XYZ file of C-alpha atoms in Angstrom:
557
model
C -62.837 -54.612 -56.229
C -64.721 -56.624 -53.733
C -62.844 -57.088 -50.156
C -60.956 -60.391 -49.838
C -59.733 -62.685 -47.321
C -56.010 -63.224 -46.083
C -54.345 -64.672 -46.448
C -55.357 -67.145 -48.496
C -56.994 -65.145 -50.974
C -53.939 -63.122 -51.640
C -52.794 -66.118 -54.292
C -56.314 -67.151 -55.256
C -56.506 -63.304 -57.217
C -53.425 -64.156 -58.550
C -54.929 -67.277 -59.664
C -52.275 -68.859 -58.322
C -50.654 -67.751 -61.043
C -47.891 -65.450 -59.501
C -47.336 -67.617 -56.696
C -46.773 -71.054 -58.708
C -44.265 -68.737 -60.727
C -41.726 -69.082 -58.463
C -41.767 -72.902 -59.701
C -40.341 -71.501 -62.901
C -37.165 -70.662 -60.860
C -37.292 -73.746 -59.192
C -37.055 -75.903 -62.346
C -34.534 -78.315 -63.555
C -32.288 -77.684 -65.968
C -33.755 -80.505 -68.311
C -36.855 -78.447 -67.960
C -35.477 -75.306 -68.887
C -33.394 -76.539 -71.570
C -37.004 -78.156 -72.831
C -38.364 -74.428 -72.817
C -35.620 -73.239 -74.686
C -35.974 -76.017 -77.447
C -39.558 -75.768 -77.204
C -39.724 -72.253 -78.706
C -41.215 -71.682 -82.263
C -39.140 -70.653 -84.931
C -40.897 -68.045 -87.468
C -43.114 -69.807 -89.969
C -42.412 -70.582 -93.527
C -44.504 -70.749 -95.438
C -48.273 -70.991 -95.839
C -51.426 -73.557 -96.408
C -54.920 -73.840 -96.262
C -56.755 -75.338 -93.671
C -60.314 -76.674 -94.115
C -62.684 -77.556 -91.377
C -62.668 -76.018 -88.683
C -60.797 -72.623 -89.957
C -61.391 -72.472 -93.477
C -58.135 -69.550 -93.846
C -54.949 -69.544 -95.285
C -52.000 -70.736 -92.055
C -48.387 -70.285 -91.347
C -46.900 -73.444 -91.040
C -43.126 -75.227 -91.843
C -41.918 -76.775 -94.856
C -41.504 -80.428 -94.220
C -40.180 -83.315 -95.822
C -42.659 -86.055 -96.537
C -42.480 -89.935 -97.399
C -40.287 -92.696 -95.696
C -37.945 -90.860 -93.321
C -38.301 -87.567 -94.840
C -36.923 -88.663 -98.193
C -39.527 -87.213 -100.438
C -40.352 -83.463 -101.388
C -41.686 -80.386 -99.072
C -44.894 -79.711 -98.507
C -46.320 -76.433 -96.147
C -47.297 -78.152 -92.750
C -49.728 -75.533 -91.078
C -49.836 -74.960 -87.359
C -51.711 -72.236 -85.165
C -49.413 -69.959 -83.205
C -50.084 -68.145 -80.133
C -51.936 -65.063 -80.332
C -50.328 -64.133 -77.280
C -46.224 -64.370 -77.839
C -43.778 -63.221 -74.490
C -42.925 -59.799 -75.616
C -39.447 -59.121 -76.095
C -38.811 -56.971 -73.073
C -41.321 -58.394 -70.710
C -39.472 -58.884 -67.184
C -42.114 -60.281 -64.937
C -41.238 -64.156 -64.541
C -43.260 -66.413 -67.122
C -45.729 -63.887 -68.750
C -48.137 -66.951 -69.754
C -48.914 -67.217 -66.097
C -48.635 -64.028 -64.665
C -49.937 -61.946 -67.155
C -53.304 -64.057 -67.475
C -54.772 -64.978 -63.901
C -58.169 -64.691 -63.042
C -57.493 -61.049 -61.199
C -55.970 -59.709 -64.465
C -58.637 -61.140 -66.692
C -61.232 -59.800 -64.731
C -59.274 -56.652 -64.540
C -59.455 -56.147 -68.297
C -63.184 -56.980 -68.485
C -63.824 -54.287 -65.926
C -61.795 -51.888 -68.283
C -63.970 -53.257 -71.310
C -67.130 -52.449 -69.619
C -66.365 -49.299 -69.505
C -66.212 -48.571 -73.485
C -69.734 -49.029 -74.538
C -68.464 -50.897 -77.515
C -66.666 -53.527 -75.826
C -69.223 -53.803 -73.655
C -71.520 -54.247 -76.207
C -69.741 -56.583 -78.226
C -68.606 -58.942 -75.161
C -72.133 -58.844 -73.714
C -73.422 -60.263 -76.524
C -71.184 -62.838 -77.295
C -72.012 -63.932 -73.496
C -75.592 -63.892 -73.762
C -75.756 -66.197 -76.637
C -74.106 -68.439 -74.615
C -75.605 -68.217 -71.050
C -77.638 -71.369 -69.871
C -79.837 -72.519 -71.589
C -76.642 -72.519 -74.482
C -78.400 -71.301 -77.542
C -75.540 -72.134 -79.591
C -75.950 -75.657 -80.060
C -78.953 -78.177 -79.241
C -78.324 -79.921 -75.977
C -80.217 -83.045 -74.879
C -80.510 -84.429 -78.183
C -80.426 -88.091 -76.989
C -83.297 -89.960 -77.741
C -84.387 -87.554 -80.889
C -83.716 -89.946 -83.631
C -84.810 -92.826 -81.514
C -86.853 -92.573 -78.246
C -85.210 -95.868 -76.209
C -83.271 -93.893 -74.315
C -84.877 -90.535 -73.827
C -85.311 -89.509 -70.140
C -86.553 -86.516 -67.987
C -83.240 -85.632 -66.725
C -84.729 -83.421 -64.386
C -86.803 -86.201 -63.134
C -86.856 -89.132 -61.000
C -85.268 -91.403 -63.859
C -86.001 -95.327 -64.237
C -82.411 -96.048 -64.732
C -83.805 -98.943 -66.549
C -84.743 -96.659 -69.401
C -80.934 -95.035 -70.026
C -79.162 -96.854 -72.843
C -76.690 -99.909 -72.329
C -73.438 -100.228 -74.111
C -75.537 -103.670 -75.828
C -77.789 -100.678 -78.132
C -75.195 -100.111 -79.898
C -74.671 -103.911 -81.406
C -77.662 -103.264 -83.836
C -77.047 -102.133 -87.314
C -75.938 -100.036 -88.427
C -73.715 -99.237 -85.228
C -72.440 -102.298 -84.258
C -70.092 -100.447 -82.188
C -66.610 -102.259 -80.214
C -68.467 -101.051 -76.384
C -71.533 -103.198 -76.865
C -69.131 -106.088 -75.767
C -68.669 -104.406 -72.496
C -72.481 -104.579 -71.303
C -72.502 -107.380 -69.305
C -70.103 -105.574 -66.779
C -71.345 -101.936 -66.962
C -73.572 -100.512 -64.403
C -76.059 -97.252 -64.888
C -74.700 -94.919 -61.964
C -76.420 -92.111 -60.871
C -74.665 -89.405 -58.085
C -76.002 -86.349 -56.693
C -74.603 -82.614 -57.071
C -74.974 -78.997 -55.678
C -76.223 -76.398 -58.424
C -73.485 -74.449 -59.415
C -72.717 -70.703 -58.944
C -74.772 -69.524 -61.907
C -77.758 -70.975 -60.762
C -77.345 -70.536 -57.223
C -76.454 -66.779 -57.756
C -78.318 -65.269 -60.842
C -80.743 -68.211 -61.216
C -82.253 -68.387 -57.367
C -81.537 -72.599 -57.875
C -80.813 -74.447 -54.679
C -82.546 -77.856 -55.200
C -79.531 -81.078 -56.025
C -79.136 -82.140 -59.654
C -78.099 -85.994 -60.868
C -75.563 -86.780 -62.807
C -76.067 -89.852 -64.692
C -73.611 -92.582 -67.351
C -71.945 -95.468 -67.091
C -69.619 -97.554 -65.159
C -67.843 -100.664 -66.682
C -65.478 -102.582 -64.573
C -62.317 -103.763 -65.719
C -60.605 -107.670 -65.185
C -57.209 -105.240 -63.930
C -54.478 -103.283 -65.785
C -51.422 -106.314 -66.337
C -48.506 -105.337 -64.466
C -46.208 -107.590 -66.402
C -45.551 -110.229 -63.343
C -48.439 -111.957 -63.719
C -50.726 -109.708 -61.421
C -53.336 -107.470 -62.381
C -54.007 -103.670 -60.514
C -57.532 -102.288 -60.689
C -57.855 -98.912 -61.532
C -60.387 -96.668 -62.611
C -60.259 -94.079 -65.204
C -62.714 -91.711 -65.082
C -63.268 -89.818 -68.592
C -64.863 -86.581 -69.319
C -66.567 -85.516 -72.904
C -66.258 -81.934 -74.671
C -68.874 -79.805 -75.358
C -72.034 -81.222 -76.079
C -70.791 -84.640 -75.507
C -73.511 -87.245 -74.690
C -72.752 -90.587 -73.507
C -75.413 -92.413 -75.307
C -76.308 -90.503 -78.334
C -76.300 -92.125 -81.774
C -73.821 -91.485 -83.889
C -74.439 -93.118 -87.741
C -71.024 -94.039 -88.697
C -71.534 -93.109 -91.909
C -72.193 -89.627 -90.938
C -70.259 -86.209 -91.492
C -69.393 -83.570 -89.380
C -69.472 -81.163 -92.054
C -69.197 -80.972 -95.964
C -67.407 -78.393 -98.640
C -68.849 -75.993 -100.595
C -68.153 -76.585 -104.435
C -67.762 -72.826 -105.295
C -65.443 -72.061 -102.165
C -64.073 -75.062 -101.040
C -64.562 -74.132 -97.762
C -66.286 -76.499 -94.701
C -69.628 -75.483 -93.362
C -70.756 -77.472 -89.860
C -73.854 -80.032 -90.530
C -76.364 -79.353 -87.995
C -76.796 -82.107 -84.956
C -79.349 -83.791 -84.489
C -79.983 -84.780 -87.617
C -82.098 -87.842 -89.572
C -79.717 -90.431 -88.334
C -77.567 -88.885 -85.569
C -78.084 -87.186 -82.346
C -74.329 -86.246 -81.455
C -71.515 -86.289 -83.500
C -68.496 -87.698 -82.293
C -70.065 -89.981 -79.356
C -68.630 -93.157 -81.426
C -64.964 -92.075 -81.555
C -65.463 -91.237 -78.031
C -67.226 -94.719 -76.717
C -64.223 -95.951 -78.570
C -61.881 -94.563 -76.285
C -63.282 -95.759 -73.437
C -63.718 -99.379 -74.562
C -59.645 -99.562 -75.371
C -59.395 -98.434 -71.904
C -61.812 -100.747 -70.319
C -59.720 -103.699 -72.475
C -56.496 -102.609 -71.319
C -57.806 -103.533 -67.938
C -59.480 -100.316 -66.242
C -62.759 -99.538 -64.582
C -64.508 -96.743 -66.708
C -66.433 -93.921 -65.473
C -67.856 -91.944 -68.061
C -70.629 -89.343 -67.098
C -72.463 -86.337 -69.179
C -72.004 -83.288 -67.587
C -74.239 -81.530 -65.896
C -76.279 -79.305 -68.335
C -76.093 -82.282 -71.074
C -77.721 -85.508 -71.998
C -78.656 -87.743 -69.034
C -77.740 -85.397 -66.328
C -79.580 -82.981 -64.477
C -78.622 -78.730 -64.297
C -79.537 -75.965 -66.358
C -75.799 -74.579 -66.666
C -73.892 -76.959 -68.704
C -70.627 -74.077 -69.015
C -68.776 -73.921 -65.493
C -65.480 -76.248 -66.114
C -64.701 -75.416 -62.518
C -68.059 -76.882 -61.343
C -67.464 -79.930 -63.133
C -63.712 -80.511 -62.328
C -65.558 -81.150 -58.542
C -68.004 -83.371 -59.837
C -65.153 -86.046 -60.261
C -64.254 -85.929 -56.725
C -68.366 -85.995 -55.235
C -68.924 -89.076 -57.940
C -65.538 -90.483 -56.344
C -67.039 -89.913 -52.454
C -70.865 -91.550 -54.040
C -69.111 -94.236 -55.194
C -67.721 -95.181 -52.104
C -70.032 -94.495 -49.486
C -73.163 -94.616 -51.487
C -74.565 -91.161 -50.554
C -76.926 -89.876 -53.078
C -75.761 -92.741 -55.435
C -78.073 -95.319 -57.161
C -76.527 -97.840 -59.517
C -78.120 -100.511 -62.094
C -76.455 -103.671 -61.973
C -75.869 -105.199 -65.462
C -78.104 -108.295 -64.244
C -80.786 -105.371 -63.721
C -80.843 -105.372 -60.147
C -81.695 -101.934 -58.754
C -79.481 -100.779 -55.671
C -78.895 -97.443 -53.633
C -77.530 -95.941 -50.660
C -76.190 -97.798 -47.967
C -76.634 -101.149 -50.707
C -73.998 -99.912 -53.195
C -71.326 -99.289 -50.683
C -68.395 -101.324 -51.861
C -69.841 -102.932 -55.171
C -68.210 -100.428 -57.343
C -64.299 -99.220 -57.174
C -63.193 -102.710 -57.113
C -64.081 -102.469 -53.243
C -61.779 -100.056 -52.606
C -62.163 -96.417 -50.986
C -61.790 -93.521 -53.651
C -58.609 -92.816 -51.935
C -56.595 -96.062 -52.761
C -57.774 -97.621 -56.523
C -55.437 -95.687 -59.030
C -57.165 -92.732 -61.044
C -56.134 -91.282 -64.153
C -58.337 -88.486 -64.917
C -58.907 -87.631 -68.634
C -60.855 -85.696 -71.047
C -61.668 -84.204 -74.130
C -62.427 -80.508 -75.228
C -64.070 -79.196 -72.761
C -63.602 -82.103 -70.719
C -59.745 -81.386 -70.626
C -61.103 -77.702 -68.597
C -62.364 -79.523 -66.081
C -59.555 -82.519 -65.951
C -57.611 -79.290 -65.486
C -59.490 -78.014 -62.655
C -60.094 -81.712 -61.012
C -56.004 -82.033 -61.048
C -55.458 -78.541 -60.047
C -57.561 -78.753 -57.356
C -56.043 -81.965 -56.071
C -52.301 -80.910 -56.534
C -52.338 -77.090 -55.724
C -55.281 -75.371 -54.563
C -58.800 -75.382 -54.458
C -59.849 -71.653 -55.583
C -63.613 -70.436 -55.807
C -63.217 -68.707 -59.466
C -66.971 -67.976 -59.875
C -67.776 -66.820 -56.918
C -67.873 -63.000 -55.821
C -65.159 -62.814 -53.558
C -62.680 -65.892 -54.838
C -60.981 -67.749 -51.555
C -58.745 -70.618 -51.886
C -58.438 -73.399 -49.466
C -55.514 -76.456 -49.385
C -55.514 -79.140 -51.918
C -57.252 -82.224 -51.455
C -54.214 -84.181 -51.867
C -55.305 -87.258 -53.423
C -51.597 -89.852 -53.663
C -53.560 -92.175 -56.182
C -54.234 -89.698 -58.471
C -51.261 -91.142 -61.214
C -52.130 -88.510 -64.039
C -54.335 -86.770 -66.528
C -55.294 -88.025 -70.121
C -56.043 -84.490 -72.201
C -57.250 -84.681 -75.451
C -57.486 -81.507 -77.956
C -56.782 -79.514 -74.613
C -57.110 -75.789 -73.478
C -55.488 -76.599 -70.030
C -53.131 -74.426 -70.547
C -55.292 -71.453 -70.262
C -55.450 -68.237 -71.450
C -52.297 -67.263 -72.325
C -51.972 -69.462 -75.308
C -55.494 -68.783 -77.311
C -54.481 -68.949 -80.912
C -53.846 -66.602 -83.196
C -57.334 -66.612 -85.318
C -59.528 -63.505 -85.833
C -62.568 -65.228 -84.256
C -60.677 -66.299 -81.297
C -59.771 -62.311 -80.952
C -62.629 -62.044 -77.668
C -62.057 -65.099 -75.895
C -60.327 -63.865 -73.115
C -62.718 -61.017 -72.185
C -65.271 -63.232 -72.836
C -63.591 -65.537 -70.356
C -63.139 -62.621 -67.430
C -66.680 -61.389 -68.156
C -68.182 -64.658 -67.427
C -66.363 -65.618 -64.665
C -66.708 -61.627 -62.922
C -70.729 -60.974 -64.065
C -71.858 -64.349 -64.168
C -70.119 -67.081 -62.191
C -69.436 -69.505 -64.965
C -65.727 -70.214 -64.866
C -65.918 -71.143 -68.925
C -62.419 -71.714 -69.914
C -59.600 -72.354 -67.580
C -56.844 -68.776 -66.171
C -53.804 -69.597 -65.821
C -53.977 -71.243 -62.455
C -53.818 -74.908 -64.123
C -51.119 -74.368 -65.984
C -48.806 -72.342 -63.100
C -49.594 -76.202 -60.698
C -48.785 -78.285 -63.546
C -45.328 -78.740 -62.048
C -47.174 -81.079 -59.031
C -48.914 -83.448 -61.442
C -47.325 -86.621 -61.060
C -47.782 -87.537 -65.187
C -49.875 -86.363 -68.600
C -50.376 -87.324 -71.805
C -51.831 -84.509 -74.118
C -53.167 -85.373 -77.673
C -54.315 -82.803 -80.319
C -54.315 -81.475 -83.863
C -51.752 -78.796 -85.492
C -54.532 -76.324 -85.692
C -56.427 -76.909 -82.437
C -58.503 -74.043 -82.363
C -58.244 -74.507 -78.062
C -54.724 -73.515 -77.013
C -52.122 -73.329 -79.255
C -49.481 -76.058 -79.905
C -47.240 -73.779 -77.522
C -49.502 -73.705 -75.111
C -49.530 -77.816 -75.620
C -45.622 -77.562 -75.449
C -45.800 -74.765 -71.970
C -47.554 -77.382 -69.858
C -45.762 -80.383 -71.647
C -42.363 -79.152 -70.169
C -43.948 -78.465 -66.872
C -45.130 -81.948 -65.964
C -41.821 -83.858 -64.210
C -42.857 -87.665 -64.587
C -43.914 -89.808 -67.594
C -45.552 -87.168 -70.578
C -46.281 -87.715 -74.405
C -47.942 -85.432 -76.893
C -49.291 -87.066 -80.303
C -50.244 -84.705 -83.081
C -51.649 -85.018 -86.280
C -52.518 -82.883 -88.948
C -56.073 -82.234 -87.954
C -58.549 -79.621 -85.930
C -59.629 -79.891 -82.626
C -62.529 -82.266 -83.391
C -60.201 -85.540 -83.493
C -63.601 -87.463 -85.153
C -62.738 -85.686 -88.317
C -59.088 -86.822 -87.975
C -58.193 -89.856 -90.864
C -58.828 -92.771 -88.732
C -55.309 -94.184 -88.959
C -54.302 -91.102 -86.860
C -57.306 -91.689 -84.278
C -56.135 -95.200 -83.591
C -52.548 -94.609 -83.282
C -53.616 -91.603 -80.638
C -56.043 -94.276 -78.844
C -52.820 -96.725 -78.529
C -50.712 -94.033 -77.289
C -53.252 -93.042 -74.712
C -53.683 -96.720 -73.509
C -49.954 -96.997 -73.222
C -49.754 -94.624 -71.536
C -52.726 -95.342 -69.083
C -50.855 -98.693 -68.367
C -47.359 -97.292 -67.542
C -48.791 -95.178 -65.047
C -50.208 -97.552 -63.420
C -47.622 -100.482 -63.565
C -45.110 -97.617 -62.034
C -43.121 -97.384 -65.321
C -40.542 -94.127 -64.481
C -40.952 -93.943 -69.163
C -43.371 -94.353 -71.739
C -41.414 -96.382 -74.290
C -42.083 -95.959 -78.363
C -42.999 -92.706 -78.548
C -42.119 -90.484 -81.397
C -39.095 -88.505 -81.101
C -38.761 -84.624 -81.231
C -36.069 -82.264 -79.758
C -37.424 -78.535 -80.694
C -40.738 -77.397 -81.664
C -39.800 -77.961 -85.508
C -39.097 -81.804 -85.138
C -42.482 -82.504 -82.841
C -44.695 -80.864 -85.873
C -42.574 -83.439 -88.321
C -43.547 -86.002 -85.968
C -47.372 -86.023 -87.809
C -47.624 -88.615 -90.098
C -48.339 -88.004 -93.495
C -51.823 -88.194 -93.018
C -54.210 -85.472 -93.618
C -57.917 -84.107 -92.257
C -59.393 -84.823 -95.725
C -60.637 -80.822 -96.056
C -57.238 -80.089 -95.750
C -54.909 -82.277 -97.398
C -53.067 -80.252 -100.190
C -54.481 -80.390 -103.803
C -51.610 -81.744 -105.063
C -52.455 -84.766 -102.511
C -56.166 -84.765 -103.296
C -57.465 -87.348 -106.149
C -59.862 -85.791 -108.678
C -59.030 -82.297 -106.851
């Protein structure tokens, strides 16, 4: 093992992990009585789930109809592939048995069995930059308005406006939002990856959109700007068409099961980049400034590596110093006018420094990894992950950071992968990428052990989230002190394939939320009730992702 530094580096191998366990014995008894009620009886029964597993699930018999009057029906959920075992003595094993030392422990002892090795290795190489498992930059393939060099020195002029998507057959909500949305564009360090392996030292740009808000109503007749600043999963482009008549997959008549449609297609670029526009319309009505960004590797921004979640959780906090200083920033005003530098200081933020407007941070998929990060840096500790010898250095410390917004999340880390045979690798794929290869891909346990400092969350996923688990949804649930929700439906991780009545009651949720947080409301009213980890699965309506809604619940099935 490489040499470290003290002391600070004596938590940052723990990845913080050990450390923030003491927390566990600091916590209050509501907490602890929350953990208790919070743990998952056995399953039983069983039910198929479509897209994304396609496999028979454990799950609990539920009631169904109007209060639970009508007959049972098998309600799947993924479990943990990683229970507590029954005589483990070492504080909260979630946290201390998965930091970044021990994961990178276990790759080391993988490495040396040629056919770990061999069957890591090449899980990692197919998805080292450039990511060969999907196509990235697809915006601009089915139409060329909009297509950039993202490499280049961009004409910001040329990046598509919320008013594109008015046209049929989009006519999506955001297009009423172009009249206050600038084009921003903020620069960024290459990250380890390409620094390290790749030899990269020149800046990148990351480019997207931000739309001002008229102020979140504080219910005495004033309005408080705040800015929430949103983050995509995996693959996510900010300006790629969706067709909204598209699929994300369809079944096979002789199996039944799903199998993925290929992106970009005829008609779309990206799927679920309309579901996601939606979200950040409702919060630009409810008030808030918006800034929504692709991530470096993707779309309009610059970088070969588009994988490092711990690269990108920084990004929010060098787009936060750009926007208020101007450094490296250039913005598009929405009457066209062209401004950078010194010239955008104090336009954007409401005219406030990046340490006063209220934040909420939020994300989706992948973009939950690097919410994680971004709050776990702020809260707890900023730890170097991908680099050779980790170091960790003080928090920033951030008081108007007022929560985190994460949708289909894995910030609880490793711990709580689910129990599916092709989720079997993930956490020596994790530890080999972060020990070989600098790309911090999926968050340690770090971000879950700090949760305890975040001021407020709101978490929003499907029963068989193929990201963390639903207890690794509950672990950092009970961890978070102030105002919390979690909505569930019964759905996958992709939320766009979710029946649309559950996508708009998570969007109100979230927006509730986002307002209470920043109005200084100490509760969240109107959320749905649950005591133990039965009840919050019964909270899902009786709504089903359509691949998976029983056959006795399927027409003409």
């Amino acid at each position: 093992m490489a040499t470290v530094r003290k002391p600070a580096m004596h938590w940052a191998l723990l990845g913080i992990g050990a450390a923030m366990a003491l927390a566990g014995c600091t916590a209050t008894s509501e907490a602890q009585r929350q953990a208790t009620n919070s743990k998952p009886p056995p399953t039983d029964c069983t039910a198929w789930v479509g897209t994304d597993r396609n496999a028979m699930m454990g799950g609990y018999l539920l009631p169904q109809g109007p209060k639970g009057s009508g007959a049972k029906v098998c309600v799947p959920v993924m479990m943990t592939a990683n229970p507590t075992p029954s005589d483990y003595a070492g504080g909260d094993y979630h946290i201390s048995e998965f930091t970044d030392d021990k994961l990178k422990a276990r790759w080391r002892a993988c490495k040396e069995d040629p056919a770990c090795f061999k069957r890591i290795d090449a899980q990692m190489q197919r998805w080292l930059p450039p990511n060969k498992e999907r196509a990235t930059r697809s915006t601009g393939v089915v139409d060329p308005s909009g297509k950039i060099d993202p490499e280049g020195q961009v004409d910001l002029r040329q990046i598509r406006r919320p008013a594109f998507f008015a046209k049929a057959p989009y006519r999506e909500s955001i297009a009423e939002a172009d009249g206050r949305t600038y084009i921003v564009e903020f620069g960024a360090p290459r990250d380890a990856f390409e620094r390290i392996d790749l030899k990269m030292t020149d800046p990148i740009k990351l480019r997207g959109w931000y739309i001002e808000g008229a102020g979140v109503d504080d219910g005495k007749g004033k309005k408080v700007r705040a800015l929430a600043i949103m983050a995509p999963g995996g693959g996510g482009q900010l300006t790629a068409i969706q067709h909204p008549d598209e699929a994300s997959y369809r079944i096979d008549e002789k199996t039944g099961k799903t199998i993925p449609i290929s992106f970009p297609n005829a008609t779309t670029e990206t799927m679920g980049q309309r579901w996601w526009r939606e979200n950040l319309y409702a919060l630009n009505q409810a008030g808030y400034d918006v800034l929504a960004y692709d991530r470096r590797g993707e779309g309009l921004s610059g970088g070969f590596s588009d994988t490092n979640t711990l690269e990108q959780g920084e990004d929010v906090f060098r787009a936060l110093t750009a926007l208020e200083d101007g450094r490296g920033l250039r913005i598009l005003t929405p009457s066209g006018e062209l401004l950078e530098g010194a010239a955008t200081k104090g336009r954007l933020l409401a005219g406030m420094k990046s340490t006063e407007i209220p934040l909420v941070l939020g994300g989706y998929s992948r973009g939950s990894m690097s919410t994680a990060w971004a709050m776990t840096r702020n809260y707890v500790a900023e730890c170097s992950f991908d680099m050779p010898e980790p170091n960790c250095t003080p928090p920033k410390g951030l008081k108007n950071i007022r929560g985190a917004i994460l949708l289909s999340s894995f910030a609880s880390g490793a711990g709580y992968v689910g129990d599916s045979p092709d989720l079997a690798d993930r956490n020596l794929f994790l530890g080999g990428m972060a020990a070989d290869h600098h790309i911090v891909f999926y968050p340690n346990s770090a971000t879950l052990a700090g949760m305890d400092r975040w001021p407020t969350a709101f978490f929003g996923k499907g029963l068989w989230d193929r990201a963390e688990s639903l207890e690794g949804t509950v672990a950092a649930y009970n961890r978070i002190r102030g105002v919390k929700e979690i909505v569930l439906a019964r759905g996958p991780h992709s939320i766009e394939t979710w029946p649309e009545s559950d996508r708009t009651y998570l969007r109100e949720r979230m927006v509730a939320y986002a307002k209470a947080v920043i109005v200084g409301k100490g509760t969240l009213p109107g959320a749905r009730p649950w005591k133990d980890f039965k009840s919050l699965v019964a909270t899902t309506p009786d709504s089903w992702e359509p691949s998976s809604r029983p056959k006795a619940e399927s027409p003409g099935r």
